[in-house]
Short mmCIF file of C-alpha atoms and ligand atoms in Angstrom, two decimals:
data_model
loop_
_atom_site.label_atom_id
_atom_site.label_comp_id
_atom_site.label_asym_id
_atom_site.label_seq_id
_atom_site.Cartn_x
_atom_site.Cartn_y
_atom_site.Cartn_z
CA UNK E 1 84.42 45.91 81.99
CA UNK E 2 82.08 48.61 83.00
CA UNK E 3 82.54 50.32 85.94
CA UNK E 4 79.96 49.98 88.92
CA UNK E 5 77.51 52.31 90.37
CA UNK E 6 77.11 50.35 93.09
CA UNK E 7 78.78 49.90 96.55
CA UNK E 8 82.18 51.77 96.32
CA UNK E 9 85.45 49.36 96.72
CA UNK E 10 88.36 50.42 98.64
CA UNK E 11 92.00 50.08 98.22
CA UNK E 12 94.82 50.49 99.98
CA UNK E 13 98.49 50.56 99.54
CA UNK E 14 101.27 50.52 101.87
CA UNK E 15 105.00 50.56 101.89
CA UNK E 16 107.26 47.91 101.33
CA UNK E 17 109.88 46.62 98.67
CA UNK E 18 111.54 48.92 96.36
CA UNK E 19 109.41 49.10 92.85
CA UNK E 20 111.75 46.89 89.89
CA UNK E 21 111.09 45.56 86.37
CA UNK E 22 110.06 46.35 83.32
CA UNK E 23 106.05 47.26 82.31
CA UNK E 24 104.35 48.59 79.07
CA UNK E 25 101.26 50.56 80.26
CA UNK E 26 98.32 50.35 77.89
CA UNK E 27 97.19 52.47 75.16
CA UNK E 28 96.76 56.41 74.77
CA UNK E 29 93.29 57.21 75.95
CA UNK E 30 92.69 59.88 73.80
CA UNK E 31 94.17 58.48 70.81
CA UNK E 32 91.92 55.39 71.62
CA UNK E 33 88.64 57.34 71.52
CA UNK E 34 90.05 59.28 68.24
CA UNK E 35 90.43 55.61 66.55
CA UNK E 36 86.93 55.07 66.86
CA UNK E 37 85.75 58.33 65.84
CA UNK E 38 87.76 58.65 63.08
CA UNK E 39 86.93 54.72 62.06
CA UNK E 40 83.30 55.73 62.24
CA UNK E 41 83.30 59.10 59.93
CA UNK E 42 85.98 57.00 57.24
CA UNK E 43 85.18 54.60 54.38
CA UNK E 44 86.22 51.53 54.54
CA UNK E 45 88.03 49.56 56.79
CA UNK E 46 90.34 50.71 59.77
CA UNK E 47 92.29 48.85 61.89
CA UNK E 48 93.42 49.80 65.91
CA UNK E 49 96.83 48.11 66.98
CA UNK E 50 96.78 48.74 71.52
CA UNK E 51 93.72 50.28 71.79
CA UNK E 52 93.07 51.44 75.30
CA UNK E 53 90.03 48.74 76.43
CA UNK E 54 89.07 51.41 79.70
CA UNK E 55 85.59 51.56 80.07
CA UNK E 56 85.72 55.38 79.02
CA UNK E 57 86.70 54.09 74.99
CA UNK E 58 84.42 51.21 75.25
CA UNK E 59 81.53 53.81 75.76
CA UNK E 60 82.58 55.87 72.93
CA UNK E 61 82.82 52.63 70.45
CA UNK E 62 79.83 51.76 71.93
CA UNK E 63 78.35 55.00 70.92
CA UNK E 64 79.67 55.15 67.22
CA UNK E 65 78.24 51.62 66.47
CA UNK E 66 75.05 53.49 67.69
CA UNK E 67 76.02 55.84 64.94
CA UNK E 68 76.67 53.19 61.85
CA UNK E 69 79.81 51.74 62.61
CA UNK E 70 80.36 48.31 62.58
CA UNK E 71 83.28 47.25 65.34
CA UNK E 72 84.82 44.39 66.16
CA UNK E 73 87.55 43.06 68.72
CA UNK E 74 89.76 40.91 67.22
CA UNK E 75 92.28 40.32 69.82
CA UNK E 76 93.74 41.89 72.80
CA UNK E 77 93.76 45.64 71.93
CA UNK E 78 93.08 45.08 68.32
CA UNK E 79 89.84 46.36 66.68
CA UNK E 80 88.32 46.55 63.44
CA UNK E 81 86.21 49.34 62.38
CA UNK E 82 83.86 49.70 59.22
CA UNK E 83 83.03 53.37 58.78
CA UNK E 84 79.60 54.73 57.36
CA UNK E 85 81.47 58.21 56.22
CA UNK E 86 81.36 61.75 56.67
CA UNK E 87 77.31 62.51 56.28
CA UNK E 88 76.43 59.03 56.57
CA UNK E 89 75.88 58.63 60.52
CA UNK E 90 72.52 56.79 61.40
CA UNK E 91 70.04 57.99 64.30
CA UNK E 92 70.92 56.64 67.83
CA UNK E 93 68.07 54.62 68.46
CA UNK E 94 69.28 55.15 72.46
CA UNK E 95 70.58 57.38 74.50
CA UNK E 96 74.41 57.52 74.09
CA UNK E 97 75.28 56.64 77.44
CA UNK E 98 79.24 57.97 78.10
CA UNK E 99 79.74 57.09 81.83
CA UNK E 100 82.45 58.71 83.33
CA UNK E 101 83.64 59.47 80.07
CA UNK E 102 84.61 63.93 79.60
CA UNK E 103 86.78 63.25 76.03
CA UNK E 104 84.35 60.47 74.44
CA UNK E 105 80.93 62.26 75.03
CA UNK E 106 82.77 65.79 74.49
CA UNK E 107 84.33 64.50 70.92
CA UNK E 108 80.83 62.82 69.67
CA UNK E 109 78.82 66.09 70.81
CA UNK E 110 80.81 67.25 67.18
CA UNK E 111 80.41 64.73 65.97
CA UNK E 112 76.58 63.55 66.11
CA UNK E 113 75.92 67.01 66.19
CA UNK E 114 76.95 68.05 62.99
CA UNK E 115 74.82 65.23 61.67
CA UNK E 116 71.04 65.58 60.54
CA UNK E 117 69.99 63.34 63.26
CA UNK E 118 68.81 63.59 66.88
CA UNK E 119 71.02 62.42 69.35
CA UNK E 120 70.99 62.26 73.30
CA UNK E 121 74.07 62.13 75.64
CA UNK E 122 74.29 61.10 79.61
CA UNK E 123 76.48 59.76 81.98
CA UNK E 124 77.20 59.15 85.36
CA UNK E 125 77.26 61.74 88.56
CA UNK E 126 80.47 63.25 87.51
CA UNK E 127 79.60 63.38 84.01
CA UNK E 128 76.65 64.85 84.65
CA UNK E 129 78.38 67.89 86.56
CA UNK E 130 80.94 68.64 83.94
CA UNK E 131 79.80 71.81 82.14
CA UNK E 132 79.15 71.64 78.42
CA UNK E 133 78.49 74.77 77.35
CA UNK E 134 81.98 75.24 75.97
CA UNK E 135 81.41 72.65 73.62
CA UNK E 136 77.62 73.83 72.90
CA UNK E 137 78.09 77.52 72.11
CA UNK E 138 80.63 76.81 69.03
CA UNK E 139 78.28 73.98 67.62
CA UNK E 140 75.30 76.08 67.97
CA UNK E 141 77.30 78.69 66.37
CA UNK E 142 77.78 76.42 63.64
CA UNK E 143 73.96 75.74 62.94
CA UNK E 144 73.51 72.70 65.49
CA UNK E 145 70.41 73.13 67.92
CA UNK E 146 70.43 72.00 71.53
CA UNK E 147 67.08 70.56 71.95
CA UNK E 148 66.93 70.38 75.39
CA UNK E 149 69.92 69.95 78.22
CA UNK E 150 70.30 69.57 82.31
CA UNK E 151 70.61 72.98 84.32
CA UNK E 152 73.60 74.73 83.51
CA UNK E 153 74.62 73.24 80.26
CA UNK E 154 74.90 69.83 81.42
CA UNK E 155 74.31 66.32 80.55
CA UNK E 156 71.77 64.47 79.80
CA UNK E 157 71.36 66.91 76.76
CA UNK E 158 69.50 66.45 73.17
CA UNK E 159 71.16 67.63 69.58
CA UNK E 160 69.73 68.12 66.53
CA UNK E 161 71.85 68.76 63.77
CA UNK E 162 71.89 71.07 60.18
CA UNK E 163 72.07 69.08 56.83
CA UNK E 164 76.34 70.53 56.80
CA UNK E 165 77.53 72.18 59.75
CA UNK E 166 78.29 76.10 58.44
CA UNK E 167 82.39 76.90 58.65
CA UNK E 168 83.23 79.25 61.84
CA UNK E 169 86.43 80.67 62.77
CA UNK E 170 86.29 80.09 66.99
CA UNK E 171 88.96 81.54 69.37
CA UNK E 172 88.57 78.91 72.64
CA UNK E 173 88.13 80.19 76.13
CA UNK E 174 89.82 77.42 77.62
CA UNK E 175 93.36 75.58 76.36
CA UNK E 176 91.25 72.44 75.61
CA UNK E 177 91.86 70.02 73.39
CA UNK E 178 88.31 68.72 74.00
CA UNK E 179 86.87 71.84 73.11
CA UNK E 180 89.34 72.34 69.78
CA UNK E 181 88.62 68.65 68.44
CA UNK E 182 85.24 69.27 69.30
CA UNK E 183 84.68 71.85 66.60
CA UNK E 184 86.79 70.22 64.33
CA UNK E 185 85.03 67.03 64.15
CA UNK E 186 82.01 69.11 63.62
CA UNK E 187 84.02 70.95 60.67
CA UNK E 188 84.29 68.01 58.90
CA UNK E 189 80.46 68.61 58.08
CA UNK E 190 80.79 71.56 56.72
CA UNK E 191 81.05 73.01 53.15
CA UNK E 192 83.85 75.34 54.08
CA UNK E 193 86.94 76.01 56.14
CA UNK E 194 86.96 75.64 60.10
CA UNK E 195 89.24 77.84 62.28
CA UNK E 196 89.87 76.91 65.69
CA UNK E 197 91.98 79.34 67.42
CA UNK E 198 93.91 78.26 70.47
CA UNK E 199 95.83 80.44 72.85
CA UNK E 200 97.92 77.87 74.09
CA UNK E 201 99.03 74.76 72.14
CA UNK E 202 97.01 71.85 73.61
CA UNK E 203 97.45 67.90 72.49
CA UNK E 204 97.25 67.73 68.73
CA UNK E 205 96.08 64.29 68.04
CA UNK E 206 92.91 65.06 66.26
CA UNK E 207 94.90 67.40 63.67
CA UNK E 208 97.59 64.17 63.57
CA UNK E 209 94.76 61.68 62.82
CA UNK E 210 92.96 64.21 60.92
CA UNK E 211 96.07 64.04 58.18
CA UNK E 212 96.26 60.57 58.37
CA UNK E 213 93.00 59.95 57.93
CA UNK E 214 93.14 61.93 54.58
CA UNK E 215 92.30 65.70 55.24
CA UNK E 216 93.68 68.86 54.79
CA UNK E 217 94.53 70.75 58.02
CA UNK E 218 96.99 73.77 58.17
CA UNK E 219 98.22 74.90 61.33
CA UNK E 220 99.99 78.13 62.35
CA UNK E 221 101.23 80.08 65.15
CA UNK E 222 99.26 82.47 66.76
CA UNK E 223 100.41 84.99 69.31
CA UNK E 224 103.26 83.71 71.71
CA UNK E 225 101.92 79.96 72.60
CA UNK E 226 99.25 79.32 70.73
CA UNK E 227 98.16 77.78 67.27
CA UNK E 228 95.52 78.77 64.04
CA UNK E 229 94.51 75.26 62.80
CA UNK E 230 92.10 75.35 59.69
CA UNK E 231 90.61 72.19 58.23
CA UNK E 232 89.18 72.12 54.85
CA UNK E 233 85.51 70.55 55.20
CA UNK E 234 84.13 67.48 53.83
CA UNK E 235 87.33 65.59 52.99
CA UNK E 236 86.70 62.12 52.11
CA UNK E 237 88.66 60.02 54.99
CA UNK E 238 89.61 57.02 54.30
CA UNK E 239 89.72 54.16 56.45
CA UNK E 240 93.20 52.93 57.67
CA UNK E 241 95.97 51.59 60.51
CA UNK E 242 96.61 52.61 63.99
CA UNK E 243 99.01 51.93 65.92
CA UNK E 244 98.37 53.21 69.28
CA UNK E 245 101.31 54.65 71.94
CA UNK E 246 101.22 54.03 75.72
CA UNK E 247 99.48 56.75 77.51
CA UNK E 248 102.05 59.05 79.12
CA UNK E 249 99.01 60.29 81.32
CA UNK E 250 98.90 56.19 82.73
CA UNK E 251 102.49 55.75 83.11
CA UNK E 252 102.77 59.04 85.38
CA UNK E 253 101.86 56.84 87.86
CA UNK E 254 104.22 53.93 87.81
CA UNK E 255 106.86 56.79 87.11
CA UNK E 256 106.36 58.44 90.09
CA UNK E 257 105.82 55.22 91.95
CA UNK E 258 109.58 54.66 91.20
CA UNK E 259 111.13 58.01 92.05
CA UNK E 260 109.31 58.21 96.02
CA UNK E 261 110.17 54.76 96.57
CA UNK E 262 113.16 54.00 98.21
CA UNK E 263 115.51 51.21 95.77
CA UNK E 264 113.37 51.44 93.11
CA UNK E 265 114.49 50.94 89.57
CA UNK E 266 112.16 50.65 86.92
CA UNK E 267 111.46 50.78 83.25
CA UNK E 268 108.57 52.01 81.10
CA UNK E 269 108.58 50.91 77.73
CA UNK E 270 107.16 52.74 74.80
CA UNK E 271 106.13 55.78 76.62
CA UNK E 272 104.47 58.47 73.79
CA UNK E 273 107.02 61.35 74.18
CA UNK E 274 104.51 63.89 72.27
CA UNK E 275 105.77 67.47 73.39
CA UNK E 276 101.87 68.47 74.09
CA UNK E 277 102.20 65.77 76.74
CA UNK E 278 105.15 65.38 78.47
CA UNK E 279 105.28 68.33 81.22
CA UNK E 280 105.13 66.07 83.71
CA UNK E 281 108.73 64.76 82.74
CA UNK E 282 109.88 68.33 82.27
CA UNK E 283 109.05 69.10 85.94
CA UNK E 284 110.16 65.96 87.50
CA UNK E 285 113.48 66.70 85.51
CA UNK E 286 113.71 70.16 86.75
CA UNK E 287 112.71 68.82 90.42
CA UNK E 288 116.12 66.15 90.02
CA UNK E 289 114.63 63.14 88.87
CA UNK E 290 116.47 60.44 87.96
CA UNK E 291 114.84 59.65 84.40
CA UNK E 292 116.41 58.20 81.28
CA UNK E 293 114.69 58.47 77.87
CA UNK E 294 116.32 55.48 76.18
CA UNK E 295 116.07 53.92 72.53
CA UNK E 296 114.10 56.64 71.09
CA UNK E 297 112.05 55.72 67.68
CA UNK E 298 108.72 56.23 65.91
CA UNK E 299 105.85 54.09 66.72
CA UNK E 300 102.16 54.97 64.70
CA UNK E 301 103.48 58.68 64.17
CA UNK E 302 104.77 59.35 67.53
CA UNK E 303 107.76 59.24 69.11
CA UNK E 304 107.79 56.76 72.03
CA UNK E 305 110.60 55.99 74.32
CA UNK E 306 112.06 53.90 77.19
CA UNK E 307 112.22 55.59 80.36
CA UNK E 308 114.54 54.28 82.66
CA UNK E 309 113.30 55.77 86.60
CA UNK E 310 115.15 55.44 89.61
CA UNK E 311 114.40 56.44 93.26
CA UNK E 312 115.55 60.19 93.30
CA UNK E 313 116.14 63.04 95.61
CA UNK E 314 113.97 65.78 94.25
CA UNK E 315 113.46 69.50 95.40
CA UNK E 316 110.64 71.85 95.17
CA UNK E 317 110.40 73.70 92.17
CA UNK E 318 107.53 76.23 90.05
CA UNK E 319 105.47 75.13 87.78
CA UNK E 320 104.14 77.86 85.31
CA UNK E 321 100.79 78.03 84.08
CA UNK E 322 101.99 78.06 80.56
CA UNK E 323 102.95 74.27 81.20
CA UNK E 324 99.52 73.18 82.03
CA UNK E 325 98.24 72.36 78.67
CA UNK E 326 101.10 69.85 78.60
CA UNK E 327 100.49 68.03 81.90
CA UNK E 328 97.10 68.61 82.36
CA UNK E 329 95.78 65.46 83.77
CA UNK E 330 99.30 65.16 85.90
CA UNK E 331 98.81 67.40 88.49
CA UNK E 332 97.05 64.81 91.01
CA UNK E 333 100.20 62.78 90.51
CA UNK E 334 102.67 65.94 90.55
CA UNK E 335 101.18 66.75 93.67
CA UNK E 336 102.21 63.45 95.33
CA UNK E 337 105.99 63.72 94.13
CA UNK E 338 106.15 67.19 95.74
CA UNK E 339 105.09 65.73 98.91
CA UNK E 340 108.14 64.20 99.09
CA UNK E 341 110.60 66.44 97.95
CA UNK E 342 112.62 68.87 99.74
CA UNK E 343 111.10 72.35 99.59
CA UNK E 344 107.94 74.02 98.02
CA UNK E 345 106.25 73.39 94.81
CA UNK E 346 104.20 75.91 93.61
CA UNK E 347 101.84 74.81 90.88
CA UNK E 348 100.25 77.78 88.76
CA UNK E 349 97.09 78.80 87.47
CA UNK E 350 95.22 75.50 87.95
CA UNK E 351 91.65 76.62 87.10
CA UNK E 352 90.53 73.96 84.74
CA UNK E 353 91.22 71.24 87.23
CA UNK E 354 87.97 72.41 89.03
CA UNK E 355 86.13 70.95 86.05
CA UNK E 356 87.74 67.36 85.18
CA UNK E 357 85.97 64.04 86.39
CA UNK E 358 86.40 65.84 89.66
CA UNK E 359 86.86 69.58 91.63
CA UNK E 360 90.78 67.82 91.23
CA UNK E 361 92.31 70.75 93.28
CA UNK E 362 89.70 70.07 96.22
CA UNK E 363 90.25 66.54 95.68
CA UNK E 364 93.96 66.52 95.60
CA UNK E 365 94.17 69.17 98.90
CA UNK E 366 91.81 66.66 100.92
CA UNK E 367 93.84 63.59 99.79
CA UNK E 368 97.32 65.84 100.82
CA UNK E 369 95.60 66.76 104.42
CA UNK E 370 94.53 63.36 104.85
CA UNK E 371 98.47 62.12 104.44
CA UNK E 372 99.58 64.83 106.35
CA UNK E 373 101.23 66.85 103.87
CA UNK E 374 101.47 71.07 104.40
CA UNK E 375 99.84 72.47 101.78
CA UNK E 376 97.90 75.52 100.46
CA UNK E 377 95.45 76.54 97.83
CA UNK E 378 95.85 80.60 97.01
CA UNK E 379 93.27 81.04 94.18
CA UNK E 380 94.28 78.41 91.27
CA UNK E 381 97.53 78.11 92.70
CA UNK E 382 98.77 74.88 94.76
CA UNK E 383 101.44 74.72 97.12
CA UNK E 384 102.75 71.44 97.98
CA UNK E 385 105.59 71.93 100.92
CA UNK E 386 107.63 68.35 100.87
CA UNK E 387 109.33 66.78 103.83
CA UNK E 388 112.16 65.95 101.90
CA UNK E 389 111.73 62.25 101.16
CA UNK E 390 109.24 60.82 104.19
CA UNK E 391 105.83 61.46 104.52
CA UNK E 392 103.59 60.49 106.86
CA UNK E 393 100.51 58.82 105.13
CA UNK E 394 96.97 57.00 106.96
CA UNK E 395 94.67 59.04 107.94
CA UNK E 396 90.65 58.53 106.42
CA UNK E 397 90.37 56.77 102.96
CA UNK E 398 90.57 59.72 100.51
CA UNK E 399 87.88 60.58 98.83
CA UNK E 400 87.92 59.87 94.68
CA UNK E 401 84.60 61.51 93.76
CA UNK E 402 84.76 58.91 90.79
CA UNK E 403 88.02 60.30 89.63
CA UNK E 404 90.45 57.50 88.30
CA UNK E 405 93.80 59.39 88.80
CA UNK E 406 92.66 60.93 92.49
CA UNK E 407 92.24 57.39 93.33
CA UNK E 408 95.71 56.33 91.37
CA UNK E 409 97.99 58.96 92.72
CA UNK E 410 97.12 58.13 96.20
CA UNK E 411 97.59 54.63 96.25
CA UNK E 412 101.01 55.80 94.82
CA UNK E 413 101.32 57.84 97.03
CA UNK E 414 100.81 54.98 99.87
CA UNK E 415 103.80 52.59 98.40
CA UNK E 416 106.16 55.25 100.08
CA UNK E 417 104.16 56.40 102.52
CA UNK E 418 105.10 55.63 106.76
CA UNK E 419 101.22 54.41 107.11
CA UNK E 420 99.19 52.90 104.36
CA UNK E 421 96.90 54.72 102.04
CA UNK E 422 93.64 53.82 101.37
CA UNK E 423 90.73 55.00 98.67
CA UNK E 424 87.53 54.88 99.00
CA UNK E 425 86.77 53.48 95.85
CA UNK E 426 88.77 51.69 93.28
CA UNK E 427 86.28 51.25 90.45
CA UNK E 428 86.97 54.06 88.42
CA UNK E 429 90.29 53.11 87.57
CA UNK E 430 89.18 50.58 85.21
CA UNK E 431 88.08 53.89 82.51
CA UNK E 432 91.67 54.64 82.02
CA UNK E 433 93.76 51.95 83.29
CA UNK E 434 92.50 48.59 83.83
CA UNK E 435 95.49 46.51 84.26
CA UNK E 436 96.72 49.45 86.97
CA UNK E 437 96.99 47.06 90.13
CA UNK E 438 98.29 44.04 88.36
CA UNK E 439 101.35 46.10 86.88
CA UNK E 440 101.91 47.30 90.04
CA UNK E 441 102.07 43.96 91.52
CA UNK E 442 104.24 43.31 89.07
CA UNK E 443 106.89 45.53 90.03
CA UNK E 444 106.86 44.76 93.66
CA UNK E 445 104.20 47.31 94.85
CA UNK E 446 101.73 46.55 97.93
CA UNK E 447 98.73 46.96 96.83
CA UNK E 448 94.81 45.34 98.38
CA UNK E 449 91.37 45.85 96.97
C1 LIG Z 501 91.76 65.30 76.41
C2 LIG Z 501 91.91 66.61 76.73
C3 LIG Z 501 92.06 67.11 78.10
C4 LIG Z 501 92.39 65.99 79.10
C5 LIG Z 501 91.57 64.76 78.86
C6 LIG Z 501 91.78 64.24 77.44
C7 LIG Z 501 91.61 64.90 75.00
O1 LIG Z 501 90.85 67.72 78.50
O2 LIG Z 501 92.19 66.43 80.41
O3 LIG Z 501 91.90 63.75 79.77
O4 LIG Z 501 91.74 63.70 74.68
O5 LIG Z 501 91.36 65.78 74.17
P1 LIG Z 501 90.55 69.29 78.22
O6 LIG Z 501 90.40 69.47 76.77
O7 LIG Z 501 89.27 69.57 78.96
O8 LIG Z 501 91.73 70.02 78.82
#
């Protein structure tokens, strides 16, 4: 299931029937790579109902058996892991090799760094560009040393962790969940109480697990948007059940699939309806979407729901920077339903899409000018100006600078599109959504690699 470094693969899409049926995308990414971790620091046993099987949460289960943990698959998305505990993490006798992998090798950073061990992390070319030191300065600010690391704060780097981590209270400069669980995990080491200080609410599944698991976390509001969250060190966590949600982030793309394509009538089952994730739906709502949450109920601690999507008529609308947290990793796909809308979409403030598994602003702008879509970028800002349901499409295969959702959202893109789409590599899909093309078959789309 690992993804290649080798020759790229293309794909390309085209237009053709209108997108029906019923799919269940797979599991929550980041809950995924949380099941592990948390498995790893618990005692005892816990077991993972639809975990995500992308190559992105392989490499971080890969990694915490390098840690202690002992893992095993017992079925299809079902895994088994025996924790080692809080303070009980082995030396790597390898380099922890993450891949494409931003969450997983962010996450175990706190992890194996707030360990007495030594512990190396790589990955591939767009791992190795993603900058670190917002993860580094907190942990070295919490007694870890960074042995050695690339130019810039980069990967491959070397940690070497205190006997307990000592208790900070950190404010973060970015709305990152990465960074925020980061610190945590690394809390978990420590003697005394951890403060991580966010400005604007981001994803809260490591404070959700963190409970569930067994510790104590308090969280409170800070300022207009954002949140205090303080966890008590060196809880004991106990091993337990998971039950994972679908990945709103995966079924963005079937969901958009359905509103640009003319007929189309589709449902997504089970779709996590976390409020830290679902801007995406808010916008497409605002923007006239055609989208019905249906049979609402709780599924592992989340509520999931049905989404009913239909082909819609949607208009232009603005998207405030204070929604980014929320939709985050949705703005690739965002981009492609403003295409064909009628009017202007102006997405704000999109600064930390420079720094994902690619420059996702450049990426998304030279997908748009290959399609022929008007567009601009004014600082962070992207403007998106639709032509109102049609778009024209072809031009060169776009360019996916090993980014799974650049090269997702434009084969979307190409199911409505007059000429087909292609991208000039597939592989990368398989870290987030593996079973992408198939359930897109599935439902009628055209779709070769
Ligand atoms: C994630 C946080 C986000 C998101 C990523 C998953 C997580 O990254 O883009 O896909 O699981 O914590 P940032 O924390 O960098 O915003």
């Amino acid at each position: 299931m690992s993804h290649a470094h080798g020759t790229p693969s293309p794909v390309a899409s085209r237009s053709g029937t209108p997108l029906k049926g019923r799919i269940r995308v797979p599991g929550d990414k980041s809950i995924s790579h949380r099941s592990m971790i948390f498995g790893l620091l618990s005692i005892g046993e816990t077991r993972v109902e639809g975990l995500l099987e992308g190559d992105d949460v392989l490499r971080t289960a890969e990694a915490c058996r390098a840690l202690g943990a002992t893992i095993t698959r017992e079925g299809p998305g079902r895994w088994r892991i025996v924790g080692v505990g809080i303070g009980g993490l082995t030396e790597p006798k390898d380099i922890l090799d993450f891949g494409n992998a931003g969450t997983g090798s962010r996450l175990m950073m706190g992890v194996a760094g707030s360990h007495p061990i030594t512990s190396t992390f790589d990955g591939d070319a767009s791992l190795r560009k993603r900058p670190m030191r917002r993860i580094l300065d907190p942990l070295v600010q919490m007694g870890v040393t960074v042995v050695s690391e690339a130019e810039g704060g980069r990967v491959p780097l070397t940690l070497r962790g205190p006997r307990e981590t000592l208790p900070i209270t950190y404010e973060t400069p970015a709305a990152s969940a990465q960074i925020k669980s980061a610190i945590l995990l690394a809390g978990l080491n420590s003697p005394g109480k951890t403060t991580v200080i966010e400005r604007e609410a981001t994803r809260d599944h490591t404070e959700r697990m963190l409970r569930h698991f067994g510790a104590s976390v308090e969280v409170a509001h800070h300022g207009t948007d954002g949140r205090a969250i303080t966890l008590q060190g060196q809880p004991e966590l106990r091993g337990t059940d998971i039950v994972v949600p679908t990945d709103p982030s995966s079924a963005a793309f079937p969901l958009v699939a359905a509103l640009i394509t003319p007929g189309s009538d589709v449902v997504l089952e089970g779709v996590m309806m976390n409020p830290l994730r679902t801007g995406l739906i808010t916008t497409l709502l605002e923007m006239g979407a055609s989208i019905e949450r249906l049979n609402e109920r709780d599924e592992g601690g989340e509520t999931v729901a049905d989404l009913r999507v239909q082909h819609s008529r949607l208009t232009g609308v603005t998207v405030p920077h204070a929604r980014a947290p929320a939709m985050i990793d949705e703005y690739p796909i965002l981009a492609v339903a403003a295409s064909f809308a009628e009017g202007t979409t102006r997405m704000q403030g999109l600064h930390e899409l420079r720094v994902k598994e690619s420059d996702r602003l450049a990426a998304v702008a030279a997908g748009l000018a290959e399609a022929g879509v008007a567009y601009a970028v004014e600082g962070d800002d992207l403007i998106v100006h639709g032509s109102g349901g049609k778009a024209r499409g072809g031009g060169n295969p776009v360019a996916t600078h090993l980014d799974h959702r650049i090269a997702m959202a434009f084969l979307v893109m190409g199911l409505a599109t007059d000429e087909a789409m292609t991208v000039d590599d597939g592989a990368m899909i398989m870290t987030s959504f593996p079973s992408f093309i198939p359930l897109m078959r599935e439902l009628g789309a055209t779709i070769q690699d």
